[in-house]
Amino acid sequence: MTHLPTVPRTTAGPLFADTGLKLGVFGLNVSSAGAVTASPERHEIDWDQNVRVVQMAEAAGFEAAIPFSRWRGFEGSTNPWGESFDPYTWSAALAALTSRITLFATSHCLTVSPVMAAKQIATIDAISGGRIGLNVVAGWFAKELAMFGVETLDHEARYAYSEEWLDIALRLWEGGDDFDHKGEWLTVENGYSRPGPVRLPHPPIMNAAFSPRGHRLAARYADLSFVSAFDAAGAGAKVAEIREVAAGFGREQSVWIAASVVCADTDREAQDLVRRWSEIDADEVAVRNAIDWTMGGAHMPQEQHRQLAGAVASTMAGYPLIGTPERIAEQLAQLSAAGIDGAALTMMNYEAGVPRFIEQVMPVLEREGVRRPLVAGSAP
Ligand SMILES: Cc1cc2nc3c(=O)[nH]c(=O)nc-3n(C[C@H](O)[C@H](O)[C@H](O)COP(=O)(O)O)c2cc1C
């Protein structure tokens, strides 16, 4: 009898299973990813270190490893985010070095043809046995996009462009007859891409926009989207909102949050670390650029700019998980209770932070039932 392999579906497997709060290691491929500070302990990238940390996260049960797609940094004295590994080649290599964790690759739609991205994702899907997801970003960093010589589009147009881009990628993965596409932004003649992805109908799509326009794209196309919030109640309200928009498109979504971990033996020590990174070890020029370039800081009242500076220097303004392991687990439990499905974690220093999180925070999450890990060896 012929043995037919099980074909994993888009939202099957550990990343989407009913096992409580999912975890992703986030930004590991970028220097100073989680904290824009000149502290000597800041994250520096190194391939062997990236492999070690992702393998460690996988062994502990993390469901995802999510790189940033970055082309230049925030300048200043330490140029945070200025060194990065390309997410596609990064996840392709890690696909061959891991067996369970879902990897993501990120496309700035304006910089790459969807024909190229669909092919690359299908290839990494083959290498990984159905463990790659596509993170689609509309792009926000004008100085980066200028390096590609692409026409700068306004926010609304960037999302319209990204939707057309996704329509083409999805059609290529469908694998029907060759097709022509002549849209508002993109033209494809005899669109064709084989082999198709391992995951059907397509690998999971992630979109991490926060604006209403971005959330509309996410609701319509993404299997995994993100909200930003200042507290668990705020996160819950935004989860409900994005789910409602998705329901309007007849879709369900996994909703995550980007969070930043600062863990210490006492809450006081964790707060002291935050203060040290943002005051004593400040890279003020880089922090100002990060706020102005990513958050429209040039138009902000001075007081708001000042408050954000502390958050950017210590947590890059991710949802702050600051304190003892128990405090961090408690905050994650609150987010989970509010409807958050997963947390993409950045850290000041991943080599020290990931093992600490695994040893001290994950057991609390599991003991409290916030995470209910799958039996080892569950198929994707
Ligand atoms: C989890 C996560 C991953 C992201 N990855 C990238 C990335 O790799 N490259 C990038 O330019 N922007 C990235 N972003 C930024 C978003 O794509 C988006 O531009 C930003 O959140 C602003 O949202 P808006 O366009 O709706 O205003 C990421 C955001 C989050 C929360």
CSV table of C-alpha atoms and ligand atoms in Angstrom, one decimal:
chain,number,residue,atom,x,y,z
A,1,MET,CA,0.0,0.0,0.0
A,2,THR,CA,1.4,3.4,-0.9
A,3,HIS,CA,2.1,5.5,2.2
A,4,LEU,CA,0.8,9.0,1.6
A,5,PRO,CA,2.6,11.7,3.6
A,6,THR,CA,0.5,13.9,5.7
A,7,VAL,CA,0.3,17.3,4.1
A,8,PRO,CA,0.6,20.0,6.8
A,9,ARG,CA,-2.1,22.8,6.4
A,10,THR,CA,-1.4,26.5,6.9
A,11,THR,CA,-2.6,26.7,10.4
A,12,ALA,CA,-1.8,23.2,11.6
A,13,GLY,CA,1.0,22.3,13.9
A,14,PRO,CA,2.6,23.7,17.1
A,15,LEU,CA,2.5,27.3,16.1
A,16,PHE,CA,-1.3,27.3,16.0
A,17,ALA,CA,-2.1,24.4,18.3
A,18,ASP,CA,-4.4,24.8,21.3
A,19,THR,CA,-1.5,24.8,23.8
A,20,GLY,CA,-1.7,28.2,25.4
A,21,LEU,CA,0.7,31.1,24.9
A,22,LYS,CA,3.2,30.5,22.1
A,23,LEU,CA,6.8,31.9,22.2
A,24,GLY,CA,9.1,33.3,19.6
A,25,VAL,CA,12.7,34.4,19.8
A,26,PHE,CA,12.6,37.7,17.9
A,27,GLY,CA,15.3,39.9,16.3
A,28,LEU,CA,18.3,37.7,17.1
A,29,ASN,CA,19.7,38.3,13.6
A,30,VAL,CA,20.2,42.0,14.2
A,31,SER,CA,22.7,43.9,16.4
A,32,SER,CA,21.3,45.6,19.5
A,33,ALA,CA,17.8,44.4,18.4
A,34,GLY,CA,16.1,44.6,21.7
A,35,ALA,CA,17.6,47.7,23.3
A,36,VAL,CA,19.1,50.8,21.7
A,37,THR,CA,21.9,51.3,24.2
A,38,ALA,CA,25.7,51.6,24.1
A,39,SER,CA,25.9,49.1,27.0
A,40,PRO,CA,28.9,46.8,26.5
A,41,GLU,CA,26.5,43.9,27.1
A,42,ARG,CA,24.4,44.8,24.0
A,43,HIS,CA,23.6,42.1,21.5
A,44,GLU,CA,26.2,41.6,18.8
A,45,ILE,CA,25.5,39.1,16.0
A,46,ASP,CA,27.5,36.1,15.2
A,47,TRP,CA,26.3,33.1,13.1
A,48,ASP,CA,27.3,30.3,15.6
A,49,GLN,CA,25.7,32.2,18.4
A,50,ASN,CA,22.5,32.6,16.3
A,51,VAL,CA,22.4,28.9,15.7
A,52,ARG,CA,23.1,28.0,19.3
A,53,VAL,CA,20.3,30.3,20.6
A,54,VAL,CA,17.7,29.1,18.1
A,55,GLN,CA,18.5,25.4,18.7
A,56,MET,CA,18.3,26.1,22.5
A,57,ALA,CA,14.9,27.8,22.0
A,58,GLU,CA,13.7,24.9,19.9
A,59,ALA,CA,14.8,22.3,22.4
A,60,ALA,CA,12.9,24.2,25.2
A,61,GLY,CA,9.7,24.3,23.1
A,62,PHE,CA,9.7,27.8,21.6
A,63,GLU,CA,7.3,27.7,18.6
A,64,ALA,CA,9.0,30.3,16.4
A,65,ALA,CA,12.2,32.2,15.5
A,66,ILE,CA,11.4,35.5,13.9
A,67,PRO,CA,14.2,37.6,12.4
A,68,PHE,CA,14.0,41.3,11.6
A,69,SER,CA,14.5,42.5,8.0
A,70,ARG,CA,16.9,45.4,8.3
A,71,TRP,CA,19.3,47.2,5.9
A,72,ARG,CA,20.8,49.9,8.0
A,73,GLY,CA,20.9,51.1,11.6
A,74,PHE,CA,20.0,54.1,13.8
A,75,GLU,CA,23.6,55.6,13.6
A,76,GLY,CA,24.8,57.4,16.7
A,77,SER,CA,28.0,56.0,18.4
A,78,THR,CA,26.9,52.3,18.2
A,79,ASN,CA,24.7,52.2,15.1
A,80,PRO,CA,22.1,49.8,16.7
A,81,TRP,CA,20.4,47.5,14.2
A,82,GLY,CA,23.3,48.4,11.8
A,83,GLU,CA,24.5,44.8,11.4
A,84,SER,CA,22.1,42.1,10.4
A,85,PHE,CA,21.8,38.8,8.7
A,86,ASP,CA,19.4,38.5,5.8
A,87,PRO,CA,16.2,36.7,7.0
A,88,TYR,CA,15.9,34.4,3.9
A,89,THR,CA,19.3,32.9,3.9
A,90,TRP,CA,19.2,33.0,7.7
A,91,SER,CA,16.1,30.9,7.9
A,92,ALA,CA,17.1,28.6,5.1
A,93,ALA,CA,20.3,27.6,6.9
A,94,LEU,CA,18.5,27.3,10.2
A,95,ALA,CA,15.9,25.2,8.5
A,96,ALA,CA,18.6,22.6,7.9
A,97,LEU,CA,19.8,22.8,11.5
A,98,THR,CA,16.5,22.5,13.3
A,99,SER,CA,13.6,20.1,13.2
A,100,ARG,CA,10.5,21.6,15.0
A,101,ILE,CA,10.6,25.3,15.3
A,102,THR,CA,8.8,27.5,12.8
A,103,LEU,CA,11.1,30.0,11.1
A,104,PHE,CA,10.1,33.2,9.4
A,105,ALA,CA,11.6,35.2,6.6
A,106,THR,CA,10.7,38.8,6.0
A,107,SER,CA,10.0,40.7,2.7
A,108,HIS,CA,9.9,44.4,2.4
A,109,CYS,CA,7.4,44.2,-0.5
A,110,LEU,CA,8.7,47.3,-2.2
A,111,THR,CA,12.2,45.9,-2.6
A,112,VAL,CA,11.5,42.5,-4.0
A,113,SER,CA,9.3,40.8,-6.7
A,114,PRO,CA,6.6,38.5,-5.3
A,115,VAL,CA,7.8,36.0,-7.8
A,116,MET,CA,11.2,35.9,-6.1
A,117,ALA,CA,9.8,35.8,-2.6
A,118,ALA,CA,7.3,33.0,-3.5
A,119,LYS,CA,10.1,30.9,-4.9
A,120,GLN,CA,12.4,31.5,-1.9
A,121,ILE,CA,9.7,30.7,0.6
A,122,ALA,CA,8.7,27.5,-1.3
A,123,THR,CA,12.4,26.5,-1.3
A,124,ILE,CA,12.8,27.0,2.5
A,125,ASP,CA,9.5,25.2,3.0
A,126,ALA,CA,11.0,22.2,1.2
A,127,ILE,CA,14.3,22.4,3.2
A,128,SER,CA,12.4,22.7,6.5
A,129,GLY,CA,9.5,20.3,5.8
A,130,GLY,CA,6.8,22.9,6.1
A,131,ARG,CA,8.3,25.1,8.8
A,132,ILE,CA,8.7,28.5,7.1
A,133,GLY,CA,6.4,31.5,7.4
A,134,LEU,CA,6.4,34.7,5.5
A,135,ASN,CA,6.4,38.0,7.3
A,136,VAL,CA,5.2,40.8,5.0
A,137,VAL,CA,6.3,44.3,5.8
A,138,ALA,CA,5.2,47.4,4.0
A,139,GLY,CA,8.3,49.2,5.1
A,140,TRP,CA,8.8,52.5,7.0
A,141,PHE,CA,12.5,53.4,6.9
A,142,ALA,CA,12.8,55.9,4.1
A,143,LYS,CA,16.6,55.8,4.2
A,144,GLU,CA,16.6,52.0,3.7
A,145,LEU,CA,14.1,52.1,0.9
A,146,ALA,CA,16.1,54.8,-0.8
A,147,MET,CA,19.0,52.4,-1.2
A,148,PHE,CA,16.8,50.3,-3.5
A,149,GLY,CA,15.9,53.3,-5.6
A,150,VAL,CA,12.2,52.5,-5.2
A,151,GLU,CA,9.5,55.1,-5.5
A,152,THR,CA,8.6,56.2,-2.0
A,153,LEU,CA,4.8,55.6,-1.5
A,154,ASP,CA,2.7,57.0,1.3
A,155,HIS,CA,1.4,54.8,4.1
A,156,GLU,CA,-1.9,54.0,2.4
A,157,ALA,CA,-0.3,53.2,-1.0
A,158,ARG,CA,2.4,51.0,0.6
A,159,TYR,CA,-0.3,48.8,2.0
A,160,ALA,CA,-2.3,48.7,-1.2
A,161,TYR,CA,0.9,47.7,-3.0
A,162,SER,CA,1.6,45.0,-0.4
A,163,GLU,CA,-1.9,43.6,-0.9
A,164,GLU,CA,-1.4,43.3,-4.6
A,165,TRP,CA,2.1,41.8,-4.0
A,166,LEU,CA,0.4,39.2,-1.7
A,167,ASP,CA,-2.3,38.4,-4.3
A,168,ILE,CA,0.5,37.4,-6.7
A,169,ALA,CA,2.5,35.4,-4.2
A,170,LEU,CA,-0.7,33.5,-3.2
A,171,ARG,CA,-1.6,32.8,-6.8
A,172,LEU,CA,1.9,31.5,-7.5
A,173,TRP,CA,1.7,29.1,-4.5
A,174,GLU,CA,-1.7,27.9,-5.7
A,175,GLY,CA,0.1,26.4,-8.7
A,176,GLY,CA,-2.7,26.6,-11.2
A,177,ASP,CA,-2.2,27.5,-14.9
A,178,ASP,CA,0.3,30.2,-15.8
A,179,PHE,CA,-1.3,33.6,-15.3
A,180,ASP,CA,-0.9,37.2,-16.3
A,181,HIS,CA,-1.3,40.0,-13.8
A,182,LYS,CA,-1.6,43.7,-14.6
A,183,GLY,CA,-2.5,45.6,-11.5
A,184,GLU,CA,-2.1,49.1,-10.2
A,185,TRP,CA,1.5,48.6,-9.2
A,186,LEU,CA,2.8,45.2,-10.5
A,187,THR,CA,2.9,43.3,-13.8
A,188,VAL,CA,3.5,39.6,-14.2
A,189,GLU,CA,3.5,37.8,-17.5
A,190,ASN,CA,3.0,34.0,-17.5
A,191,GLY,CA,3.2,33.8,-13.7
A,192,TYR,CA,4.6,30.3,-12.8
A,193,SER,CA,6.5,28.8,-9.8
A,194,ARG,CA,7.2,25.1,-9.1
A,195,PRO,CA,7.5,23.3,-6.8
A,196,GLY,CA,4.7,24.7,-4.7
A,197,PRO,CA,5.1,24.9,-0.9
A,198,VAL,CA,4.9,21.9,1.3
A,199,ARG,CA,2.3,23.5,3.5
A,200,LEU,CA,-1.0,23.9,1.7
A,201,PRO,CA,-2.6,26.0,0.6
A,202,HIS,CA,0.4,28.2,1.6
A,203,PRO,CA,2.9,28.8,4.4
A,204,PRO,CA,1.6,30.9,7.2
A,205,ILE,CA,1.6,34.7,6.6
A,206,MET,CA,2.6,37.1,9.3
A,207,ASN,CA,1.9,40.8,9.3
A,208,ALA,CA,2.9,43.1,12.2
A,209,ALA,CA,1.3,46.4,11.3
A,210,PHE,CA,-0.3,48.5,14.0
A,211,SER,CA,-2.2,51.1,12.1
A,212,PRO,CA,-5.9,50.6,11.1
A,213,ARG,CA,-4.8,50.3,7.4
A,214,GLY,CA,-2.2,47.8,8.3
A,215,HIS,CA,-4.6,45.8,10.5
A,216,ARG,CA,-6.9,45.7,7.5
A,217,LEU,CA,-4.2,44.0,5.4
A,218,ALA,CA,-3.4,41.6,8.3
A,219,ALA,CA,-7.1,40.8,8.8
A,220,ARG,CA,-7.5,39.9,5.2
A,221,TYR,CA,-4.2,38.0,4.5
A,222,ALA,CA,-2.4,37.1,7.6
A,223,ASP,CA,-2.6,34.0,9.7
A,224,LEU,CA,-0.6,35.6,12.4
A,225,SER,CA,-0.9,39.3,13.3
A,226,PHE,CA,0.3,41.6,16.0
A,227,VAL,CA,-1.1,44.3,18.4
A,228,SER,CA,0.8,46.8,20.4
A,229,ALA,CA,-0.4,47.8,23.9
A,230,PHE,CA,0.6,49.4,27.2
A,231,ASP,CA,-1.2,46.9,29.4
A,232,ALA,CA,-3.1,43.6,29.2
A,233,ALA,CA,-6.5,45.3,29.1
A,234,GLY,CA,-5.4,47.4,26.1
A,235,ALA,CA,-4.0,44.4,24.4
A,236,GLY,CA,-7.3,42.5,24.9
A,237,ALA,CA,-9.3,45.4,23.4
A,238,LYS,CA,-7.0,45.4,20.3
A,239,VAL,CA,-7.2,41.7,19.9
A,240,ALA,CA,-11.0,41.9,19.9
A,241,GLU,CA,-10.8,44.7,17.3
A,242,ILE,CA,-8.5,42.9,14.9
A,243,ARG,CA,-10.5,39.6,15.3
A,244,GLU,CA,-13.6,41.5,14.4
A,245,VAL,CA,-12.0,43.0,11.2
A,246,ALA,CA,-10.7,39.5,10.3
A,247,ALA,CA,-14.2,38.0,10.9
A,248,GLY,CA,-15.5,40.5,8.3
A,249,PHE,CA,-13.2,38.8,5.8
A,250,GLY,CA,-14.5,35.4,7.1
A,251,ARG,CA,-11.1,34.6,8.6
A,252,GLU,CA,-9.6,33.7,12.0
A,253,GLN,CA,-6.3,34.9,13.3
A,254,SER,CA,-3.6,34.1,15.7
A,255,VAL,CA,-2.7,37.4,17.4
A,256,TRP,CA,0.7,38.0,19.0
A,257,ILE,CA,2.5,40.8,20.7
A,258,ALA,CA,6.2,41.9,20.5
A,259,ALA,CA,7.6,42.0,24.0
A,260,SER,CA,10.9,42.8,25.5
A,261,VAL,CA,12.3,40.8,28.5
A,262,VAL,CA,14.5,42.4,31.2
A,263,CYS,CA,14.9,39.7,33.8
A,264,ALA,CA,16.7,40.0,37.2
A,265,ASP,CA,16.7,38.4,40.6
A,266,THR,CA,14.6,41.3,42.0
A,267,ASP,CA,12.2,43.8,40.5
A,268,ARG,CA,14.5,46.5,41.8
A,269,GLU,CA,17.5,45.1,40.0
A,270,ALA,CA,15.6,44.8,36.7
A,271,GLN,CA,14.5,48.5,37.0
A,272,ASP,CA,18.1,49.4,37.8
A,273,LEU,CA,19.2,47.6,34.6
A,274,VAL,CA,16.7,49.6,32.6
A,275,ARG,CA,17.9,52.8,34.1
A,276,ARG,CA,21.6,52.0,33.4
A,277,TRP,CA,20.9,51.1,29.8
A,278,SER,CA,18.8,54.2,29.2
A,279,GLU,CA,20.8,56.8,31.2
A,280,ILE,CA,24.4,55.9,32.0
A,281,ASP,CA,25.0,53.8,28.8
A,282,ALA,CA,22.7,55.9,26.6
A,283,ASP,CA,23.4,56.3,22.8
A,284,GLU,CA,21.4,59.4,22.7
A,285,VAL,CA,21.7,60.1,18.9
A,286,ALA,CA,20.7,56.6,18.1
A,287,VAL,CA,17.7,56.7,20.4
A,288,ARG,CA,16.6,60.0,19.0
A,289,ASN,CA,16.9,58.7,15.4
A,290,ALA,CA,15.0,55.5,16.4
A,291,ILE,CA,12.1,57.6,17.8
A,292,ASP,CA,12.1,60.1,14.9
A,293,TRP,CA,12.4,57.5,12.1
A,294,THR,CA,10.2,54.7,13.5
A,295,MET,CA,7.6,56.7,15.5
A,296,GLY,CA,7.3,60.1,13.9
A,297,GLY,CA,9.2,61.6,16.9
A,298,ALA,CA,9.9,64.9,15.1
A,299,HIS,CA,6.3,65.9,15.6
A,300,MET,CA,6.0,64.8,19.3
A,301,PRO,CA,5.8,67.0,22.4
A,302,GLN,CA,9.2,67.0,24.1
A,303,GLU,CA,7.9,65.2,27.2
A,304,GLN,CA,6.5,62.3,25.1
A,305,HIS,CA,9.9,62.1,23.3
A,306,ARG,CA,11.7,61.9,26.6
A,307,GLN,CA,9.5,59.2,28.0
A,308,LEU,CA,9.8,57.1,24.8
A,309,ALA,CA,13.6,57.5,24.9
A,310,GLY,CA,13.8,55.4,28.1
A,311,ALA,CA,11.6,52.7,26.6
A,312,VAL,CA,13.5,52.6,23.3
A,313,ALA,CA,16.9,52.4,25.1
A,314,SER,CA,15.9,49.5,27.3
A,315,THR,CA,13.3,47.6,25.4
A,316,MET,CA,13.0,49.2,21.9
A,317,ALA,CA,9.5,50.1,23.0
A,318,GLY,CA,8.3,46.4,22.9
A,319,TYR,CA,5.7,45.4,25.6
A,320,PRO,CA,7.9,45.7,28.7
A,321,LEU,CA,8.4,42.4,30.6
A,322,ILE,CA,10.6,43.8,33.4
A,323,GLY,CA,11.3,42.1,36.7
A,324,THR,CA,11.8,38.7,38.4
A,325,PRO,CA,11.0,35.5,36.5
A,326,GLU,CA,7.7,35.3,38.4
A,327,ARG,CA,6.8,38.9,37.5
A,328,ILE,CA,7.5,38.2,33.9
A,329,ALA,CA,5.5,35.0,33.9
A,330,GLU,CA,2.6,36.8,35.6
A,331,GLN,CA,2.6,39.5,32.9
A,332,LEU,CA,2.6,36.9,30.2
A,333,ALA,CA,-0.2,35.1,31.9
A,334,GLN,CA,-2.2,38.4,31.9
A,335,LEU,CA,-1.6,38.9,28.2
A,336,SER,CA,-2.6,35.3,27.5
A,337,ALA,CA,-5.8,35.7,29.5
A,338,ALA,CA,-6.5,38.9,27.5
A,339,GLY,CA,-6.5,36.8,24.3
A,340,ILE,CA,-2.9,37.2,23.1
A,341,ASP,CA,-1.9,33.9,21.4
A,342,GLY,CA,1.9,34.4,21.4
A,343,ALA,CA,4.8,36.7,22.4
A,344,ALA,CA,7.7,37.5,20.1
A,345,LEU,CA,10.5,38.2,22.6
A,346,THR,CA,13.4,40.6,22.1
A,347,MET,CA,16.2,40.8,24.7
A,348,MET,CA,19.1,43.1,25.5
A,349,ASN,CA,21.4,40.1,25.3
A,350,TYR,CA,20.0,36.9,23.9
A,351,GLU,CA,22.9,34.7,24.8
A,352,ALA,CA,22.3,35.4,28.5
A,353,GLY,CA,18.6,36.1,28.3
A,354,VAL,CA,17.3,33.1,26.4
A,355,PRO,CA,18.8,30.5,28.7
A,356,ARG,CA,17.6,32.4,31.7
A,357,PHE,CA,14.1,32.7,30.3
A,358,ILE,CA,14.1,29.0,29.6
A,359,GLU,CA,15.3,28.0,33.0
A,360,GLN,CA,13.4,30.5,35.1
A,361,VAL,CA,10.3,31.8,33.3
A,362,MET,CA,9.1,28.8,31.2
A,363,PRO,CA,8.7,26.4,34.1
A,364,VAL,CA,6.4,29.0,35.8
A,365,LEU,CA,4.4,29.4,32.6
A,366,GLU,CA,4.0,25.7,32.4
A,367,ARG,CA,3.2,25.2,36.0
A,368,GLU,CA,0.5,27.8,35.9
A,369,GLY,CA,-1.0,26.3,32.7
A,370,VAL,CA,-0.3,29.4,30.6
A,371,ARG,CA,1.6,27.1,28.3
A,372,ARG,CA,0.7,23.5,27.7
A,373,PRO,CA,3.5,22.1,25.6
A,374,LEU,CA,2.7,19.4,23.0
A,375,VAL,CA,4.0,15.9,23.5
A,376,ALA,CA,7.5,15.7,22.1
A,377,GLY,CA,7.6,14.6,18.5
A,378,SER,CA,4.2,16.0,17.5
A,379,ALA,CA,4.0,16.3,13.7
A,380,PRO,CA,3.8,19.8,12.2
B,1,LIG,C1,6.8,41.3,15.2
B,1,LIG,C2,7.2,42.5,14.3
B,1,LIG,C3,8.0,42.3,13.3
B,1,LIG,C4,8.4,43.3,12.4
B,1,LIG,N1,9.3,43.1,11.5
B,1,LIG,C5,9.8,44.1,10.7
B,1,LIG,C6,10.8,43.9,9.9
B,1,LIG,O1,11.5,42.9,9.8
B,1,LIG,N2,11.2,45.0,9.1
B,1,LIG,C7,10.5,46.2,9.1
B,1,LIG,O2,10.9,47.1,8.3
B,1,LIG,N3,9.5,46.4,9.9
B,1,LIG,C8,9.1,45.4,10.7
B,1,LIG,N4,8.1,45.6,11.6
B,1,LIG,C9,7.3,46.8,11.5
B,1,LIG,C10,5.9,46.6,10.9
B,1,LIG,O3,6.0,45.9,9.7
B,1,LIG,C11,5.2,47.9,10.7
B,1,LIG,O4,5.8,48.7,9.7
B,1,LIG,C12,5.1,48.7,12.0
B,1,LIG,O5,4.6,48.0,13.0
B,1,LIG,C13,4.3,50.0,11.8
B,1,LIG,O6,2.9,49.6,11.5
B,1,LIG,P1,2.1,50.4,10.5
B,1,LIG,O7,2.7,50.3,9.1
B,1,LIG,O8,0.7,49.8,10.5
B,1,LIG,O9,2.1,51.9,10.9
B,1,LIG,C14,7.8,44.6,12.5
B,1,LIG,C15,6.9,44.8,13.6
B,1,LIG,C16,6.6,43.8,14.5
B,1,LIG,C17,5.7,44.0,15.7
